[in-house]
Coordinates of N, CA and C and ligand atoms in Angstrom, one line a residue:
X153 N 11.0 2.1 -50.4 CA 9.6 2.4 -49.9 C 9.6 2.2 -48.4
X154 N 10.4 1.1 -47.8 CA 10.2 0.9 -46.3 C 11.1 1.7 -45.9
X155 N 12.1 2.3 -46.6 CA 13.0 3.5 -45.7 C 12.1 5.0 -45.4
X156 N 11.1 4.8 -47.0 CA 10.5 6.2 -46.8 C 9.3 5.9 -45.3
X157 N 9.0 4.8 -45.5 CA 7.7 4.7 -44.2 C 8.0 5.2 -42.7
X158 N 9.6 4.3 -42.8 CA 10.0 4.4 -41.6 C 11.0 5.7 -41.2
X159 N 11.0 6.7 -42.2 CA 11.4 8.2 -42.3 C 10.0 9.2 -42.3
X160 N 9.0 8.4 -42.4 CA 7.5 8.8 -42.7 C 6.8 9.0 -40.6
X161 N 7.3 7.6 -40.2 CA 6.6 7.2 -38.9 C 8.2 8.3 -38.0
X162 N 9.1 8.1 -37.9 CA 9.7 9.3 -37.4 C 9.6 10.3 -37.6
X163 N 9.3 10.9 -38.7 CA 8.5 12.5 -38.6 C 7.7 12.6 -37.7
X164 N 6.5 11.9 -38.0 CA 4.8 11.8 -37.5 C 5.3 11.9 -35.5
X165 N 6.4 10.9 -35.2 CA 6.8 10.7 -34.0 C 7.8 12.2 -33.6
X166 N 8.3 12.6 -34.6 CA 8.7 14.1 -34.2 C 8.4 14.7 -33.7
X167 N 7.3 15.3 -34.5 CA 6.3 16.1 -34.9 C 5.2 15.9 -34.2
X168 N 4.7 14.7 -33.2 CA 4.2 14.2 -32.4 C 4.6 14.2 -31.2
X169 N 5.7 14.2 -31.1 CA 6.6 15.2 -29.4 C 6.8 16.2 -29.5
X170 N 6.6 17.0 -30.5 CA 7.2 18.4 -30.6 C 6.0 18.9 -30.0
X171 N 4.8 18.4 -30.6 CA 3.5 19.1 -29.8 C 2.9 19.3 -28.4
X172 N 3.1 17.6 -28.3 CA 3.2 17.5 -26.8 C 4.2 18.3 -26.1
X173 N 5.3 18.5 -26.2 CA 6.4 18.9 -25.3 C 5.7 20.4 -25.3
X174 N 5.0 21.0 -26.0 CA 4.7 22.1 -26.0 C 3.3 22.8 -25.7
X175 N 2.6 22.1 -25.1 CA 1.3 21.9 -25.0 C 1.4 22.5 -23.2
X176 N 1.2 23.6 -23.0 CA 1.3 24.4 -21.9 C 0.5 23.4 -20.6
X177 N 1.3 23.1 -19.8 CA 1.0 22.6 -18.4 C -0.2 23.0 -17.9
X178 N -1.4 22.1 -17.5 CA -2.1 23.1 -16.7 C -2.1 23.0 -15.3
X179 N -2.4 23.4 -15.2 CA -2.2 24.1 -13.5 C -3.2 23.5 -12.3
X180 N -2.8 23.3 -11.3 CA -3.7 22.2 -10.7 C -4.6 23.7 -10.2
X181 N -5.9 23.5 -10.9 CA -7.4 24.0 -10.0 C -8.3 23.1 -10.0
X182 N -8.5 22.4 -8.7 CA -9.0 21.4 -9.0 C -10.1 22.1 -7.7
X183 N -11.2 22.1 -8.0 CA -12.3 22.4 -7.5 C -13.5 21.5 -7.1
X184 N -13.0 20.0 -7.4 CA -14.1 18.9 -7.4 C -13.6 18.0 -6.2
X185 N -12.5 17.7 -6.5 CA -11.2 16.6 -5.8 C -10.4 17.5 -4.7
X186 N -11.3 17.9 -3.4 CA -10.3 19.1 -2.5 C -10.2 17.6 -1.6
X187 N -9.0 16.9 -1.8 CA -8.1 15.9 -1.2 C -7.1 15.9 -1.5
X188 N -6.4 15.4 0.0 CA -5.0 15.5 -0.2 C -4.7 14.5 0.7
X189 N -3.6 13.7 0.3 CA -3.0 12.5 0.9 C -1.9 12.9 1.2
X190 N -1.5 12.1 2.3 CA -0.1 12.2 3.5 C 0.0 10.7 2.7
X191 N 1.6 10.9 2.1 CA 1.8 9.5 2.0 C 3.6 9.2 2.6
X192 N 3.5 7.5 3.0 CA 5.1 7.4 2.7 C 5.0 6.3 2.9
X193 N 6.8 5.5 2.4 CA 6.8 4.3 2.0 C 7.4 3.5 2.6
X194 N 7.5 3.2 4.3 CA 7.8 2.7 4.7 C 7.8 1.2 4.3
X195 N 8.7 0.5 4.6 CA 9.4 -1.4 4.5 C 8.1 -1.7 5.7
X196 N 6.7 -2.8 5.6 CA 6.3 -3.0 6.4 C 7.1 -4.1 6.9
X197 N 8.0 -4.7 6.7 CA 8.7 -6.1 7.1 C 9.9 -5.6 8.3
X198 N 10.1 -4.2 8.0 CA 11.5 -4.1 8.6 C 11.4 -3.3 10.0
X199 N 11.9 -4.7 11.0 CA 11.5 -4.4 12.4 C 12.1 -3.3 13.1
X200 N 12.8 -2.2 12.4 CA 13.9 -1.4 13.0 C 12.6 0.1 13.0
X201 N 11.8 -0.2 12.3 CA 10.2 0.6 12.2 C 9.3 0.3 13.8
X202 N 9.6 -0.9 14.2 CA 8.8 -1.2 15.4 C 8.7 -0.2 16.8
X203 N 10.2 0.2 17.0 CA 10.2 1.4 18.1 C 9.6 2.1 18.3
X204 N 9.4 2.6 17.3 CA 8.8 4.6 16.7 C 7.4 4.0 16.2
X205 N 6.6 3.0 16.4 CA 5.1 2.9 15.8 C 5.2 1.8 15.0
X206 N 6.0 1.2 14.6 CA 5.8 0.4 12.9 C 5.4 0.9 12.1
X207 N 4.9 0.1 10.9 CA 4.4 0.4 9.3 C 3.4 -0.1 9.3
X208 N 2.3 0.5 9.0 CA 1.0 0.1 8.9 C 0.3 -0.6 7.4
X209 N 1.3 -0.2 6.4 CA 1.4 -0.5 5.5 C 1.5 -1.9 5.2
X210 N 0.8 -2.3 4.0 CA 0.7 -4.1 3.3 C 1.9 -4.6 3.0
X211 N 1.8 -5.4 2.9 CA 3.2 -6.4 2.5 C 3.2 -5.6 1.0
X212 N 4.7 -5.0 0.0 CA 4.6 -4.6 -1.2 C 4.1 -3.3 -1.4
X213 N 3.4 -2.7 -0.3 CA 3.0 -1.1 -0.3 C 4.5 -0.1 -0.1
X214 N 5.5 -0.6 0.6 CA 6.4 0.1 0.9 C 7.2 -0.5 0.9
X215 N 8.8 0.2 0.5 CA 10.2 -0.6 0.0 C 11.3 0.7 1.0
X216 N 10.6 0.6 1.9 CA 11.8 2.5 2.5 C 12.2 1.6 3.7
X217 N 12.9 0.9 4.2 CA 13.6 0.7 5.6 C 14.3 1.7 6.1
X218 N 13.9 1.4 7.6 CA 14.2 2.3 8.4 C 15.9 3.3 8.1
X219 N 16.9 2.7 8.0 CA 18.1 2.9 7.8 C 18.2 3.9 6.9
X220 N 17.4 3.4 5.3 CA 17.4 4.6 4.9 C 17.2 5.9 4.7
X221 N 15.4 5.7 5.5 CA 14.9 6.9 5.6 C 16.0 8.2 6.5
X222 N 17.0 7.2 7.7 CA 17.7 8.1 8.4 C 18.4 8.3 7.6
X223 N 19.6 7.5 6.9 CA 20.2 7.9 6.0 C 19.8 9.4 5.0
X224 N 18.9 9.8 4.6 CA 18.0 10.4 3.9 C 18.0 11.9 4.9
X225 N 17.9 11.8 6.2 CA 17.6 13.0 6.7 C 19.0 13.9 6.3
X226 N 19.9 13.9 6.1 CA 20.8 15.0 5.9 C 21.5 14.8 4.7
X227 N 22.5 15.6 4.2 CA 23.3 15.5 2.8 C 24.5 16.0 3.5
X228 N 25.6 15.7 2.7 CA 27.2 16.5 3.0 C 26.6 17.8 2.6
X229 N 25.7 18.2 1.4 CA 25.4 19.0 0.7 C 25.4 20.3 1.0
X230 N 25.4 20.7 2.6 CA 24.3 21.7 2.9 C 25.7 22.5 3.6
X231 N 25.2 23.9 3.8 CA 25.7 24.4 5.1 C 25.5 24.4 6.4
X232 N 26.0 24.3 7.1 CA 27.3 23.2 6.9 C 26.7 21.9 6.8
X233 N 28.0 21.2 6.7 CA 27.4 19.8 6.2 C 26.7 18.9 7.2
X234 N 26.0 18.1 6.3 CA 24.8 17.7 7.1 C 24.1 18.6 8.2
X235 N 23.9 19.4 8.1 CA 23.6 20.5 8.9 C 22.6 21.3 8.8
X236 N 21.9 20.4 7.5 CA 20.4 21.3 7.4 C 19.4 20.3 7.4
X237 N 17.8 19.8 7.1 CA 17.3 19.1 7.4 C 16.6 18.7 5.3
X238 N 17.1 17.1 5.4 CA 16.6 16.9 4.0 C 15.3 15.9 3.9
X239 N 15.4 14.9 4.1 CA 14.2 14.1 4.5 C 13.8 13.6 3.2
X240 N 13.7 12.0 3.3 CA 13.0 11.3 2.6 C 12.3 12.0 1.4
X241 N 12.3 11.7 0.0 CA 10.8 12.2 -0.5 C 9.5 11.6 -0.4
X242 N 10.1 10.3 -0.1 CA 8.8 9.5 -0.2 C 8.0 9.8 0.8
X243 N 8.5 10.2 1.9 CA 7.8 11.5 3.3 C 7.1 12.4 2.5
X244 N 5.6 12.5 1.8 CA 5.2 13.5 1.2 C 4.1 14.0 1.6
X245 N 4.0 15.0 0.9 CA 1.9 15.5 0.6 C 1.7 15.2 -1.0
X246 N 0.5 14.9 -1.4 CA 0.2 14.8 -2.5 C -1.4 15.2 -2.8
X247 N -1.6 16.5 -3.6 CA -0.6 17.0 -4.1 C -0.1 17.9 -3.1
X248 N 1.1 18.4 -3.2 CA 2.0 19.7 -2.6 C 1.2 20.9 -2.3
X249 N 1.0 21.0 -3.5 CA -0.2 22.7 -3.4 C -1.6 22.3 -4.6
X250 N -2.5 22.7 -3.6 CA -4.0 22.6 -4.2 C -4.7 24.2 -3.9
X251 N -5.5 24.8 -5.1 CA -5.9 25.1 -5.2 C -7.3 25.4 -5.2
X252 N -8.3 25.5 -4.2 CA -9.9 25.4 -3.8 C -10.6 26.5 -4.0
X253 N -11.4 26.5 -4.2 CA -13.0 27.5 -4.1 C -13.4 27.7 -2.5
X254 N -13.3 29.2 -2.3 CA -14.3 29.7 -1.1 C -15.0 28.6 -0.3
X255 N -15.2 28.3 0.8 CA -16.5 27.4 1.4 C -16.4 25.6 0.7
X256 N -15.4 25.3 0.3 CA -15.0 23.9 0.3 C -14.2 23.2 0.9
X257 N -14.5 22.3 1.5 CA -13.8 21.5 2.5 C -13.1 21.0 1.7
X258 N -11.5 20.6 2.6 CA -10.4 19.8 2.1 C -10.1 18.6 2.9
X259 N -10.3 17.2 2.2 CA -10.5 16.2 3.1 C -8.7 15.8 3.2
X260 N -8.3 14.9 4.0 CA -6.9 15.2 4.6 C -6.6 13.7 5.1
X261 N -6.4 12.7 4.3 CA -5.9 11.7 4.2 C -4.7 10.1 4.5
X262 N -4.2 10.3 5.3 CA -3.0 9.7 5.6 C -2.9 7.8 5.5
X263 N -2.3 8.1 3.9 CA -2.2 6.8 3.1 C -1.3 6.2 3.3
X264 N 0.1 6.7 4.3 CA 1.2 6.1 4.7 C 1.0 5.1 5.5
X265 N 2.2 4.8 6.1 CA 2.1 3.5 7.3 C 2.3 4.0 8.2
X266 N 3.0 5.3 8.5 CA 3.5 5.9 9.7 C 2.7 7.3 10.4
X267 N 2.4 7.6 11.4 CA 1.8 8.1 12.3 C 2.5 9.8 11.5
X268 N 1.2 10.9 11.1 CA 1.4 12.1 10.7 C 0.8 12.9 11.0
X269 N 0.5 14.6 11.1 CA -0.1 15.5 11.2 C 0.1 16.4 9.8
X270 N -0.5 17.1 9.7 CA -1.1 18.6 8.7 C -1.8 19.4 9.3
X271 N -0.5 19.8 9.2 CA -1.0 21.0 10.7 C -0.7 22.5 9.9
X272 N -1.6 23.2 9.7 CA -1.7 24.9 9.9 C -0.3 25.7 10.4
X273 N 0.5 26.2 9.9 CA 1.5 26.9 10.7 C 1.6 28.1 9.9
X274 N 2.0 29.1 10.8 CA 2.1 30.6 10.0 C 3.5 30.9 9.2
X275 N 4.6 29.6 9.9 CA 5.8 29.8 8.8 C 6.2 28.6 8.9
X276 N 6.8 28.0 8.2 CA 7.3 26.6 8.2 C 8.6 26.8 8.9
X277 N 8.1 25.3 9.9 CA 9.6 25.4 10.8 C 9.8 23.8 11.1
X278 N 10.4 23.5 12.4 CA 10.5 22.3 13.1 C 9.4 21.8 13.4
X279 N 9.4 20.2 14.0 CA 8.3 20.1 14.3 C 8.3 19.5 16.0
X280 N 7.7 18.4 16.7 CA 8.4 18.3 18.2 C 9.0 16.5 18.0
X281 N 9.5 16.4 17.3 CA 11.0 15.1 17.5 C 12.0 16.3 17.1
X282 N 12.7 16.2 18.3 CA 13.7 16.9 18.3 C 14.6 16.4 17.3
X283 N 15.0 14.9 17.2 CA 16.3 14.8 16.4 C 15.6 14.6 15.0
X284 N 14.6 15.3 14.7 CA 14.1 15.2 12.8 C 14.1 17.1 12.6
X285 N 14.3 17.5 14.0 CA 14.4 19.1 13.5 C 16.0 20.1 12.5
X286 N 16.4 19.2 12.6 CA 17.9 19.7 11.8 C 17.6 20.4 11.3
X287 N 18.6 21.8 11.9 CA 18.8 22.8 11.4 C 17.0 24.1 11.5
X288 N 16.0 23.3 12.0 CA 15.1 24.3 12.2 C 14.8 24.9 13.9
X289 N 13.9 25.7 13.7 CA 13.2 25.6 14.9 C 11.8 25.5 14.5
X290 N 11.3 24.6 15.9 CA 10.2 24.0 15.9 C 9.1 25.2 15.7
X291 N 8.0 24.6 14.6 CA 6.7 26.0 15.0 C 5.6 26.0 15.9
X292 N 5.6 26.8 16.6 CA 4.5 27.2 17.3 C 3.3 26.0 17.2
X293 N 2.9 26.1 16.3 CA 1.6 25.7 16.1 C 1.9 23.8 16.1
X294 N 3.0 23.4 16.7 CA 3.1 22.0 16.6 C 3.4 21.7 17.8
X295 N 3.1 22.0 18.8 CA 2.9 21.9 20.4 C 2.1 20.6 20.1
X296 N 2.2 19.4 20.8 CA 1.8 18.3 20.7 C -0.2 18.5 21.0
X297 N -0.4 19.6 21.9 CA -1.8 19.3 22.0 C -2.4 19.6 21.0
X298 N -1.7 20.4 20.6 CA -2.3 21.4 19.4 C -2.4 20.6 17.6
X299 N -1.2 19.8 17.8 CA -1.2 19.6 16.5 C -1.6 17.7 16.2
X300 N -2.7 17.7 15.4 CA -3.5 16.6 15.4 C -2.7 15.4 14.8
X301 N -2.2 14.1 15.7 CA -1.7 12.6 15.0 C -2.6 12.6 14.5
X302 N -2.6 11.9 13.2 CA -3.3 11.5 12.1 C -2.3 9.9 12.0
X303 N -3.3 9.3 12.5 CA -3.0 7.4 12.7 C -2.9 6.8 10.4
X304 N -2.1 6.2 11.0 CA -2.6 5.6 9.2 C -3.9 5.4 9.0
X305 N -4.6 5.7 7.4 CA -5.7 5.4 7.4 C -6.6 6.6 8.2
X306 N -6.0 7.5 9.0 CA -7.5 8.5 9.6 C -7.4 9.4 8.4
X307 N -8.4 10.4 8.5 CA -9.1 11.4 7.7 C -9.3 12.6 8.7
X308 N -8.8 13.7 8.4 CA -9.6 14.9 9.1 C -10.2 16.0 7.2
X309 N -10.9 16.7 8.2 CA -11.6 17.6 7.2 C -11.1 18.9 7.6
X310 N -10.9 19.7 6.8 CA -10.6 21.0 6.8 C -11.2 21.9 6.2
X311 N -12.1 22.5 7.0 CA -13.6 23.5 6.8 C -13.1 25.3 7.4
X312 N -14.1 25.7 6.4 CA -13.8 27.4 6.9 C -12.5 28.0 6.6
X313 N -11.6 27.3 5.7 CA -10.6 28.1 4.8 C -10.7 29.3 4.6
X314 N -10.1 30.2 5.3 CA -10.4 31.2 5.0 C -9.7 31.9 3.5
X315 N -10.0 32.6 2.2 CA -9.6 33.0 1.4 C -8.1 33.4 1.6
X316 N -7.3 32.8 0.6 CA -5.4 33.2 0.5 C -4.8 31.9 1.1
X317 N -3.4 32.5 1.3 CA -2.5 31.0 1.1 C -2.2 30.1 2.4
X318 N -2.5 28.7 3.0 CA -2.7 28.2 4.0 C -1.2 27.5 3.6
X319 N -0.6 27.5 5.0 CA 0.7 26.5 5.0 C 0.6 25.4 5.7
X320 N 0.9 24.3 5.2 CA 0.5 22.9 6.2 C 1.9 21.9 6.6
X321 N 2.4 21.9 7.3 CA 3.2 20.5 7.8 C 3.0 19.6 8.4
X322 N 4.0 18.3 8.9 CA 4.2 17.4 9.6 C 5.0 17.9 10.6
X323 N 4.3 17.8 11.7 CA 4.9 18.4 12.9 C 5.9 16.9 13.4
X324 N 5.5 16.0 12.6 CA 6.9 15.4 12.9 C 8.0 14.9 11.6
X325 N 7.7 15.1 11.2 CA 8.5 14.7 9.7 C 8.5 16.4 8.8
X326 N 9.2 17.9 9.2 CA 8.8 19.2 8.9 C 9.1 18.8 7.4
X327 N 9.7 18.3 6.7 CA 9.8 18.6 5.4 C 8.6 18.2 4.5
X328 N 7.9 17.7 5.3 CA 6.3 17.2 4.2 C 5.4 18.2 4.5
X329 N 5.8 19.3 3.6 CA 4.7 20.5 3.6 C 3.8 20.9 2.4
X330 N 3.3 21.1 2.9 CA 1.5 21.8 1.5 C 1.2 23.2 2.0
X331 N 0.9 23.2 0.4 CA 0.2 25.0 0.3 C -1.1 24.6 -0.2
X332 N -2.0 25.1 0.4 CA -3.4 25.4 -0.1 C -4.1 26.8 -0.3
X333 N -4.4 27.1 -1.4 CA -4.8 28.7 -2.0 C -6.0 28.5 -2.1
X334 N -6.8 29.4 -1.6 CA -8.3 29.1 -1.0 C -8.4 30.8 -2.3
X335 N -9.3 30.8 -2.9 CA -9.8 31.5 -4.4 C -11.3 31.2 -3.9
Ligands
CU112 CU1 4.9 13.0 8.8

């Protein structure tokens, strides 16, 4: 009787992932929540961050020392090696791509420790630290005047979206990019 239970609760748990596993993704449209966070996880302890701005980040918010993060910018992997540009993941957007309604502002967040922009560019490229450009060229639209520091903790708003697909980077960190599809 306890073999059959416990042959009973493994079905149920089967048969209970099999549904789930198959329960179609939905798709981020999120038309209430138009935010999006700049995040990363910098080591606030680790003084090798102090040069380039420090970490603004709490004691326990971040575990990424500096070393790594460099470590992180390239792979043997690429053509040629080390020779393309890889970059932290914890350097992100979150989410990646959002999906908005016509005439809704997108508030624009920077939850990291480290100094970022989300910047508008017509193709994704480099941004202006020359030694985080590997393997790109810089875009246009990241001319230092042009493209807004976002301090830890600031917020900009992003109004007048125009309908179709918006491309967004870090003009200093290019690999943390977002797509926003204005519907
Ligand atoms: Cu950045």
């Amino acid at each position: 009787m306890r073999n059959f239970g416990s042959a009973l609760l493994a079905l149920v748990l089967a048969v209970g992932f099999w549904v789930i596993g198959n329960t179609p993704a939905v798709a981020q449209v999120d038309g209430n929540d138009n935010h999006v966070s700049i995040m990363d996880d910098c080591l606030p302890g680790d003084p090798a961050w102090a040069p380039t701005g420090g970490c603004a980040l709490k004691a326990h918010q971040g575990d990424v020392p500096e070393a790594e993060f460099d470590s992180l910018l390239r792979s043997p992997l690429t053509i040629p090696p080390n020779g393309a540009l890889i970059g932290h993941p914890s350097w992100r957007t979150e989410p990646s791509h959002l999906t908005v309604h016509e005439g809704k502002a997108v508030r624009v967040t920077n939850r990291g420790g480290r100094a970022h922009t989300y910047t508008e560019v017509a193709d994704f490229g480099g941004g202006f630290v020359p030694p985080l450009n590997i393997g790109l060229t810089p875009a246009p639209e990241c001319n230092p005047p042009a493209a807004i520091l976002l301090a830890p903790g600031a917020t900009i708003e992003l109004e007048d979206l125009a309908p179709g697909l918006h491309k967004f980077q870090c003009c200093i960190h290019p690999w943390m990019r977002g797509t926003i599809r204005v519907e």
